[in-house]
Short mmCIF file of C-alpha atoms and ligand atoms in Angstrom, two decimals:
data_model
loop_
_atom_site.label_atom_id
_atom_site.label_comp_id
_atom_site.label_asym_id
_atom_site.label_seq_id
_atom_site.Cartn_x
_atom_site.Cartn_y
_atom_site.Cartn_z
CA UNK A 1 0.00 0.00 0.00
CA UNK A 2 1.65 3.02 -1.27
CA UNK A 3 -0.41 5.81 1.24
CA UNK A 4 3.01 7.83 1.47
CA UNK A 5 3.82 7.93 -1.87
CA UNK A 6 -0.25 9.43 -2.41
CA UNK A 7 0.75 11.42 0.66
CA UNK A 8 4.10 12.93 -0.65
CA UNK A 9 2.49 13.52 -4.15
CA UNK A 10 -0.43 15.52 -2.75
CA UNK A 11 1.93 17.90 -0.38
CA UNK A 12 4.51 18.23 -3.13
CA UNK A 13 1.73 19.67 -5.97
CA UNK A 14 -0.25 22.51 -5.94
CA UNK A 15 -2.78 22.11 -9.02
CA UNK A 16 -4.89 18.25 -9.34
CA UNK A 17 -7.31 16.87 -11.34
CA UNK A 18 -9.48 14.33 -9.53
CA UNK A 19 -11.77 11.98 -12.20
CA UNK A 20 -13.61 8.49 -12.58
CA UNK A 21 -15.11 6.41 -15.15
CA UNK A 22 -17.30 7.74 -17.14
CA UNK A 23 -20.80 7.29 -16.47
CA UNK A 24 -19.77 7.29 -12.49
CA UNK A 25 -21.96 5.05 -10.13
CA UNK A 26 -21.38 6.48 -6.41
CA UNK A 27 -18.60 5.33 -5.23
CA UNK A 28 -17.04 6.52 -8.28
CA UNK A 29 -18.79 10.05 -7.41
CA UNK A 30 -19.00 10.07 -3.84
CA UNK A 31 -14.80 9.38 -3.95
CA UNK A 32 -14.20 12.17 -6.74
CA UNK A 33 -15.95 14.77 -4.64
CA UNK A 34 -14.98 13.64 -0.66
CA UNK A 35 -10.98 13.80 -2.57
CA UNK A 36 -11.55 17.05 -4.11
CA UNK A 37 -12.86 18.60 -0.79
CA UNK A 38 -10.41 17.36 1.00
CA UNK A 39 -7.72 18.66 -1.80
CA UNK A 40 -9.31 22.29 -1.23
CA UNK A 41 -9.14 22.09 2.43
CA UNK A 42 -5.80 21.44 1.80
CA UNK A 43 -4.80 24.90 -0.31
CA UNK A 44 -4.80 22.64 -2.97
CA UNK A 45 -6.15 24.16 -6.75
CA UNK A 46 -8.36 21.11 -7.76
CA UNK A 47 -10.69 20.36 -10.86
CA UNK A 48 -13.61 17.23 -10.53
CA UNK A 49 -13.92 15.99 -14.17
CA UNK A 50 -17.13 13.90 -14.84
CA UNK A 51 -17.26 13.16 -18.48
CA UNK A 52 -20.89 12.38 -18.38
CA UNK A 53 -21.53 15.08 -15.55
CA UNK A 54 -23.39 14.24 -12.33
CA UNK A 55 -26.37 11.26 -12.31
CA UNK A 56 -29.82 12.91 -11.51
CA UNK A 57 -29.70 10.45 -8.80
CA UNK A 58 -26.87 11.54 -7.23
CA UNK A 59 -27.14 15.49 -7.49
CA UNK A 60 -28.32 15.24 -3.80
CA UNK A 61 -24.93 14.60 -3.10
CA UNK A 62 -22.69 18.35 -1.51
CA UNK A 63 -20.30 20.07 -4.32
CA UNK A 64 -21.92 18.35 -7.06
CA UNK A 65 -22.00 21.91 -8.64
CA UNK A 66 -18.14 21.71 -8.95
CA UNK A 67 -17.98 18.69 -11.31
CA UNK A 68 -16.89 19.41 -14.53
CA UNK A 69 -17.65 17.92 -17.76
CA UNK A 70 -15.04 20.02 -19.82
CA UNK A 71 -11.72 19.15 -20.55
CA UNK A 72 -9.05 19.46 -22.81
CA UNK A 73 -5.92 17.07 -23.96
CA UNK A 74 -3.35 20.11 -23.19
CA UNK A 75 -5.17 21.30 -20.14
CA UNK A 76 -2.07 21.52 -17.30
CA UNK A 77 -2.28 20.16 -14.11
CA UNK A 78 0.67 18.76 -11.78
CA UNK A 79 -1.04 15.75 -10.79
CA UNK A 80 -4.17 13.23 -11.29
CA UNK A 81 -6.30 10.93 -9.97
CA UNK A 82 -8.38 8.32 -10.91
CA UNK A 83 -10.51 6.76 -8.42
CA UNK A 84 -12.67 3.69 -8.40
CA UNK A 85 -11.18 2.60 -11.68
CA UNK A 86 -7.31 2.17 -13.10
CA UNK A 87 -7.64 2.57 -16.78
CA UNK A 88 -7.45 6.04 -18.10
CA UNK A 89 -10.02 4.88 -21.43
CA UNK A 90 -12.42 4.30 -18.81
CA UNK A 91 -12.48 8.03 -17.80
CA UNK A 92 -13.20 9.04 -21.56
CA UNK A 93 -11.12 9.97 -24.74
CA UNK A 94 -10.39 13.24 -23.86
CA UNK A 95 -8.86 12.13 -20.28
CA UNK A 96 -6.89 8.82 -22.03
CA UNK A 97 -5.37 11.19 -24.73
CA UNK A 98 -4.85 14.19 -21.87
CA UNK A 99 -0.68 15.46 -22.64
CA UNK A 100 -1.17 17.82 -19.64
CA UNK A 101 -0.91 15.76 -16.61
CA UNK A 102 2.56 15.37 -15.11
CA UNK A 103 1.88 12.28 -12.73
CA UNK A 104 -1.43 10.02 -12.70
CA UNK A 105 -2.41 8.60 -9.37
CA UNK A 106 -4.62 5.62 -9.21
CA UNK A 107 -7.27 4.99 -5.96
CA UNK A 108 -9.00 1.69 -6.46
CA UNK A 109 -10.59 -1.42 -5.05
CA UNK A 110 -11.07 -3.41 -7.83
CA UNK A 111 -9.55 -6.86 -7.93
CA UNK A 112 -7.52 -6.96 -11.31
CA UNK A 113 -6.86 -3.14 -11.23
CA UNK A 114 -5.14 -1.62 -14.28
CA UNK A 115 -2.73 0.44 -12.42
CA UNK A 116 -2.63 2.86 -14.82
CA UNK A 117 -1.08 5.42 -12.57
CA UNK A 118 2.45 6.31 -11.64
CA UNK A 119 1.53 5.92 -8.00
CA UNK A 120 -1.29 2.99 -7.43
CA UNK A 121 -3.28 3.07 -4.09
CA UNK A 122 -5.09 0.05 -4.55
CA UNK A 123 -6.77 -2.18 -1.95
CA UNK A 124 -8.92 -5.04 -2.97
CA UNK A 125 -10.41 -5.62 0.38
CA UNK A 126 -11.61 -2.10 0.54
CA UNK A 127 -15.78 -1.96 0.28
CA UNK A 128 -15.40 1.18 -1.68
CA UNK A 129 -13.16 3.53 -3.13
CA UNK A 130 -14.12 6.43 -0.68
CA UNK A 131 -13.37 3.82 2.36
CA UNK A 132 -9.96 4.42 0.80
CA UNK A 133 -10.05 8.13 0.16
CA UNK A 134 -11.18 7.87 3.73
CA UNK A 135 -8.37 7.02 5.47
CA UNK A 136 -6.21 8.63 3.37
CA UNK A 137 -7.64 11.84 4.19
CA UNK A 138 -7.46 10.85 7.68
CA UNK A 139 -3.91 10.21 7.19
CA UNK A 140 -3.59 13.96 5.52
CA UNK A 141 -4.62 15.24 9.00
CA UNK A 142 -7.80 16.76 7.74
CA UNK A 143 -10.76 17.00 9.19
CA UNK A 144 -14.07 15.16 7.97
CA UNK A 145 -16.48 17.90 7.73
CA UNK A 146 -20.16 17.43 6.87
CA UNK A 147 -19.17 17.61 3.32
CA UNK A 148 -16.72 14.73 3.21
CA UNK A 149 -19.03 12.75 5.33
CA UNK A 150 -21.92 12.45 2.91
CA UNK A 151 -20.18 11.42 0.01
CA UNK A 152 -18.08 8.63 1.60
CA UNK A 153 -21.02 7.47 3.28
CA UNK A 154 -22.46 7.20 0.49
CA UNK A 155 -19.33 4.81 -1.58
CA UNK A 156 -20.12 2.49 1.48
CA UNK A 157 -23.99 2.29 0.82
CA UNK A 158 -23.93 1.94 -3.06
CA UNK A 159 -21.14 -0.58 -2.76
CA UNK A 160 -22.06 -2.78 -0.41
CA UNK A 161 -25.77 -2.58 -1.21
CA UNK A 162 -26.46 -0.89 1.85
CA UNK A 163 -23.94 -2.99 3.80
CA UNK A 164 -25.72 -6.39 2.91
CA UNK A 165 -22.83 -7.50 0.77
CA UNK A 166 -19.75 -9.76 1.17
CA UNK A 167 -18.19 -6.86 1.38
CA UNK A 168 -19.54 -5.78 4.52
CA UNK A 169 -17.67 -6.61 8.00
CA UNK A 170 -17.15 -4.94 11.54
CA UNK A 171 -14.60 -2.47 9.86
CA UNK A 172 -16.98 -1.01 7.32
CA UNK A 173 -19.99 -0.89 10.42
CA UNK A 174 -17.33 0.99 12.41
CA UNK A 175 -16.52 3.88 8.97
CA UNK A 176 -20.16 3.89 8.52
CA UNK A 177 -20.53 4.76 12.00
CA UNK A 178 -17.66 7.59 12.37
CA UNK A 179 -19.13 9.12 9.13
CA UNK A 180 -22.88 8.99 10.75
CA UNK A 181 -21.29 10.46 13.76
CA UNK A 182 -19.31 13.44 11.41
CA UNK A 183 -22.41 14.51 9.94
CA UNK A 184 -23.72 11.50 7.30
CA UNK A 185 -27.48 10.91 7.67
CA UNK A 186 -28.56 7.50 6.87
CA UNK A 187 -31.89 8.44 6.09
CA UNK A 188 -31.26 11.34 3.70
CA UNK A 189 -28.79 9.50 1.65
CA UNK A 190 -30.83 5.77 1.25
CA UNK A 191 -33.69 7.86 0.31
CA UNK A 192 -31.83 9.39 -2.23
CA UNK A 193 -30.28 6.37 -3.57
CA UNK A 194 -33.01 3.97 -3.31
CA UNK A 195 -35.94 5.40 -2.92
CA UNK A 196 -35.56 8.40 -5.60
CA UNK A 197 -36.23 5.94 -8.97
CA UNK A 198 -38.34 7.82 -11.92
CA UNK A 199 -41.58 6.09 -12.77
CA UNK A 200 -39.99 5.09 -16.32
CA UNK A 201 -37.75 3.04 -14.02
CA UNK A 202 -40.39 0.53 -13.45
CA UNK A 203 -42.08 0.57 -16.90
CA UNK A 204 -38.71 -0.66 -18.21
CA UNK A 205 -38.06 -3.29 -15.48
CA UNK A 206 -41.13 -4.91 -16.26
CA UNK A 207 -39.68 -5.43 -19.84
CA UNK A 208 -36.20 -6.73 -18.00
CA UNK A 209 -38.13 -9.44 -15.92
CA UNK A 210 -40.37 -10.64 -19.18
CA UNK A 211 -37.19 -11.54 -20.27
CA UNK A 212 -35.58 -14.07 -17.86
CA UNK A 213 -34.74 -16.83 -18.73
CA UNK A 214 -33.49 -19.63 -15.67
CA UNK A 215 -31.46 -22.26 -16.07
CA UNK A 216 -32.86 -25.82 -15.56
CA UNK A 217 -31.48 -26.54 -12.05
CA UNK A 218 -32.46 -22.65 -11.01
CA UNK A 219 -28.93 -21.76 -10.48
CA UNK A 220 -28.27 -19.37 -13.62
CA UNK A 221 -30.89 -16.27 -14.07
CA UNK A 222 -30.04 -13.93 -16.99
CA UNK A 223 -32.04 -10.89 -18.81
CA UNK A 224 -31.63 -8.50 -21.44
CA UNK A 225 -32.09 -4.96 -21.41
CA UNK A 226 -32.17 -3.33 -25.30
CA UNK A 227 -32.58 0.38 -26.23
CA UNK A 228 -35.87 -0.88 -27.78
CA UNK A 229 -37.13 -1.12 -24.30
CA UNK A 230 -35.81 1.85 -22.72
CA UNK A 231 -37.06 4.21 -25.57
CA UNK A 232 -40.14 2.07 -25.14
CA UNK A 233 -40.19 2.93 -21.55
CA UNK A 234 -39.03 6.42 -22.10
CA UNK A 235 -36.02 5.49 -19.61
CA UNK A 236 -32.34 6.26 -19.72
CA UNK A 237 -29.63 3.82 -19.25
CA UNK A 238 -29.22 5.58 -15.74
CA UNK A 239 -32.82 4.31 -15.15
CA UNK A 240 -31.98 0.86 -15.08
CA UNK A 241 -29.01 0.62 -12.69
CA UNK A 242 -29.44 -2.78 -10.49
CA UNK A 243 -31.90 -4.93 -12.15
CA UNK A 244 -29.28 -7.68 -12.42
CA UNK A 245 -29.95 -8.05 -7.93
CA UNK A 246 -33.24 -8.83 -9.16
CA UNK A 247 -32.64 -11.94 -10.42
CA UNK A 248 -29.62 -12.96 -8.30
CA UNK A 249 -32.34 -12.37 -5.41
CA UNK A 250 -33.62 -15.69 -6.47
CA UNK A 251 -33.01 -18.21 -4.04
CA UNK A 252 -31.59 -21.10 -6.27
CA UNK A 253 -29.91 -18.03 -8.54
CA UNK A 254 -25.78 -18.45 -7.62
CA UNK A 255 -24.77 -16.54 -10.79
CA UNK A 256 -26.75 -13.92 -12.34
CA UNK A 257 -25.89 -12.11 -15.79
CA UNK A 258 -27.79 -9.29 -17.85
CA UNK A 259 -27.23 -8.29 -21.49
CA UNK A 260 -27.37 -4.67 -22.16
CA UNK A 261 -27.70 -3.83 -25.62
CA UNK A 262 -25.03 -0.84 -25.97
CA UNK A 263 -24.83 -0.20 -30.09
CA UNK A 264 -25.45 -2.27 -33.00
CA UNK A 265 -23.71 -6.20 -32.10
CA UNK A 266 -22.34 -4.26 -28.53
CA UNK A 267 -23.24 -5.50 -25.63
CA UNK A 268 -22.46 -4.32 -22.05
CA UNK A 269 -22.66 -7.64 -20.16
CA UNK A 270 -23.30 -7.28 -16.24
CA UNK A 271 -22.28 -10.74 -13.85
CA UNK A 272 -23.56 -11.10 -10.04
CA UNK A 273 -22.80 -13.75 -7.88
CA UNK A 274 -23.73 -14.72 -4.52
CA UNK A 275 -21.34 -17.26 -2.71
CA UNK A 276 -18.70 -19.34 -4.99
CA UNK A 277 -18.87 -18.01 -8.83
CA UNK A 278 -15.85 -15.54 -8.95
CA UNK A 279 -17.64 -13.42 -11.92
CA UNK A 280 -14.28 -11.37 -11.91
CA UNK A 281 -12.35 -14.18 -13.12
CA UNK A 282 -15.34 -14.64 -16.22
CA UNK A 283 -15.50 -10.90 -17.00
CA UNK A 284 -11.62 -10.83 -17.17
CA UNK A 285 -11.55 -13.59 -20.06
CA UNK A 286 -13.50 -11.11 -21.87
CA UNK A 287 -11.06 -7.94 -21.27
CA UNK A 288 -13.60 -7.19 -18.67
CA UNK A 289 -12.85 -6.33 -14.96
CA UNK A 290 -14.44 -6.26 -11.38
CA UNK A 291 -15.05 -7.57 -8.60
CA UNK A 292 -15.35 -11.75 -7.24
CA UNK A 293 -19.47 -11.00 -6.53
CA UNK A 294 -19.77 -8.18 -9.13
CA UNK A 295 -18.10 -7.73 -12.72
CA UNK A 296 -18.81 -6.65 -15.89
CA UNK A 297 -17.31 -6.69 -19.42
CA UNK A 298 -18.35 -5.35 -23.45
CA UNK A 299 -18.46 -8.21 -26.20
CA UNK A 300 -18.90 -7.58 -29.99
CA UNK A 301 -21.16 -9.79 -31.84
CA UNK A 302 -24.92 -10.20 -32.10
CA UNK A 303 -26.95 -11.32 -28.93
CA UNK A 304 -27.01 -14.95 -30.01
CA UNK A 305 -23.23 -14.84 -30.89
CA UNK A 306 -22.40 -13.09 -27.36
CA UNK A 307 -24.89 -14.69 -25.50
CA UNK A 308 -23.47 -18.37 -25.73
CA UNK A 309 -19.92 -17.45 -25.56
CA UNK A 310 -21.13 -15.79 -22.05
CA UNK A 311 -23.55 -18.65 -20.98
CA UNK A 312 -20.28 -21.22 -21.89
CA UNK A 313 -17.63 -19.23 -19.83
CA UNK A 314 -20.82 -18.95 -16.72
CA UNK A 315 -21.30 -22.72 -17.00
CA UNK A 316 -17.23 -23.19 -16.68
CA UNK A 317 -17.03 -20.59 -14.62
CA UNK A 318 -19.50 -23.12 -11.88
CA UNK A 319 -17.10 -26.19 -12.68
CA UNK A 320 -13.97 -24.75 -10.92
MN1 MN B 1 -16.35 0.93 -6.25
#
């Protein structure tokens, strides 16, 4: 774990960049803006670049005004970082072709992390990114105000499904509680996050759940989401975050998978697991990444073509 390097970096620059993947869930948010607060509260000049902005559903969050969605390859900035994810294509083209940045600074939990960065503060056991950013702020001596607080309390509620996951042990009970104590209201944030869904939401997860399809001893469950259904639906992308628990809630369902049609033959392909399936391991034979319960990956090819070289790796994938 390479805290002092992060440490050193930080006190020896003056101007940062903090950024994500695009489309960022919220640990990826909550992370960008509890390290760019604590960045200011250090004197520090700092810039939060979202390519794809803020989520409706997490505007609630404090700062959200400061995220960026402009940015340019020459822009100058002494350092960067990219949290909750170590590949700079992930952050956008813009970001991956970026000349200005003089060292790139990685915060991640992700299993088979990238490590993109010069310096890499990665942690595989962390429950979130902001857990992370967490303690290294701690480290940085500086105080977790109200608005740090929120947004790291909310990395440990997305990401550990609102600390019913795997991921979830006495440590991340004990963060949740410090942040509850600092000014995080558990209330105001799970309402935001789960109880905040547009009505188009549920139009379009109807479609999702027509589509199911379970495997003959129950313990394979997988959907598919098109853009059909979502223009049918009126939804966004956004508004279909999470089906995939759906059908992992089953109780025979160990692996679940959902097919997200991205382009024409593209599909985003989503993996949950619940106690044995290491979905990383599946998504990774497909250049994909994440973590052992949750993983994802992109496949060329039409549904039928992706779908069984998917289904083939899942049914190995139980073997092992
Ligand atoms: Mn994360």
């Amino acid at each position: 774990m390479s805290f002092k390097k992060v440490i050193d970096a930080i006190q020896k620059n003056h101007n940062f960049i903090v950024t994500s993947h695009a489309n960022p869930d919220g640990d990826a948010l909550g992370s960008m803006l509890a390290l760019g607060a604590g960045l200011k509260f250090l004197g520090k000049k700092v810039k939060i670049y979202s390519r794809d902005g803020v989520p409706k559903t997490l505007a609630f969050l404090p700062n959200t005004n400061l995220v960026s969605r402009d940015l340019t390859v020459d822009e100058p900035f002494d350092a960067g970082f990219i949290v909750d994810c170590a590949e700079k294509e992930r952050v956008g083209d813009i970001f991956r072709d970026s000349r200005g940045i003089k060292k790139l600074i990685v915060v991640d939990h992700h299993l088979k992390s990238g490590r993109c960065g010069d310096i890499n503060l990665i942690d595989a056991k962390a429950p979130s990114t902001g857990e992370l950013v967490y303690r290294l702020l701690k480290k940085l001596k500086v105080p977790i105000s109200k608005e740090i607080a929120v947004p790291i309390y909310c990395t440990l509620v997305t990401d550990t499904g609102g600390f019913r996951y795997s991921n979830t042990n006495s440590k991340t009970l004990k963060t949740a509680s410090e942040l509850v104590r600092l000014g995080a209201e558990p209330w105001f944030v799970s309402k935001n996050v789960d109880e905040n869904y547009s009505a188009s939401r549920f139009k379009v997860l109807g479609k999702v759940l027509e589509t199911m399809t379970l495997s003959p001893e129950g313990h394979l469950a997988y959907g598919l989401l098109t853009r059909k259904m979502l223009s049918e639906a009126g939804a966004a992308v956004e508004d279909a975050e999470g089906f995939i628990n759906f059908f992992r809630s089953i109780g025979t369902v160990e692996v679940a998978v959902q097919f997200r049609e991205e382009s024409d033959n593209l599909y985003k392909v989503s993996f949950r697991s619940k106690d044995r399936v290491d979905v990383a391991a599946v998504a990774n034979q497909f250049g994909g990444g994440g973590h052992a319960r949750a993983s994802g990956c992109t496949l060329k090819g039409s549904l039928q073509e992706v779908q069984s070289k998917i289904l083939k790796a899942v049914e190995q994938a139980f073997k092992i």
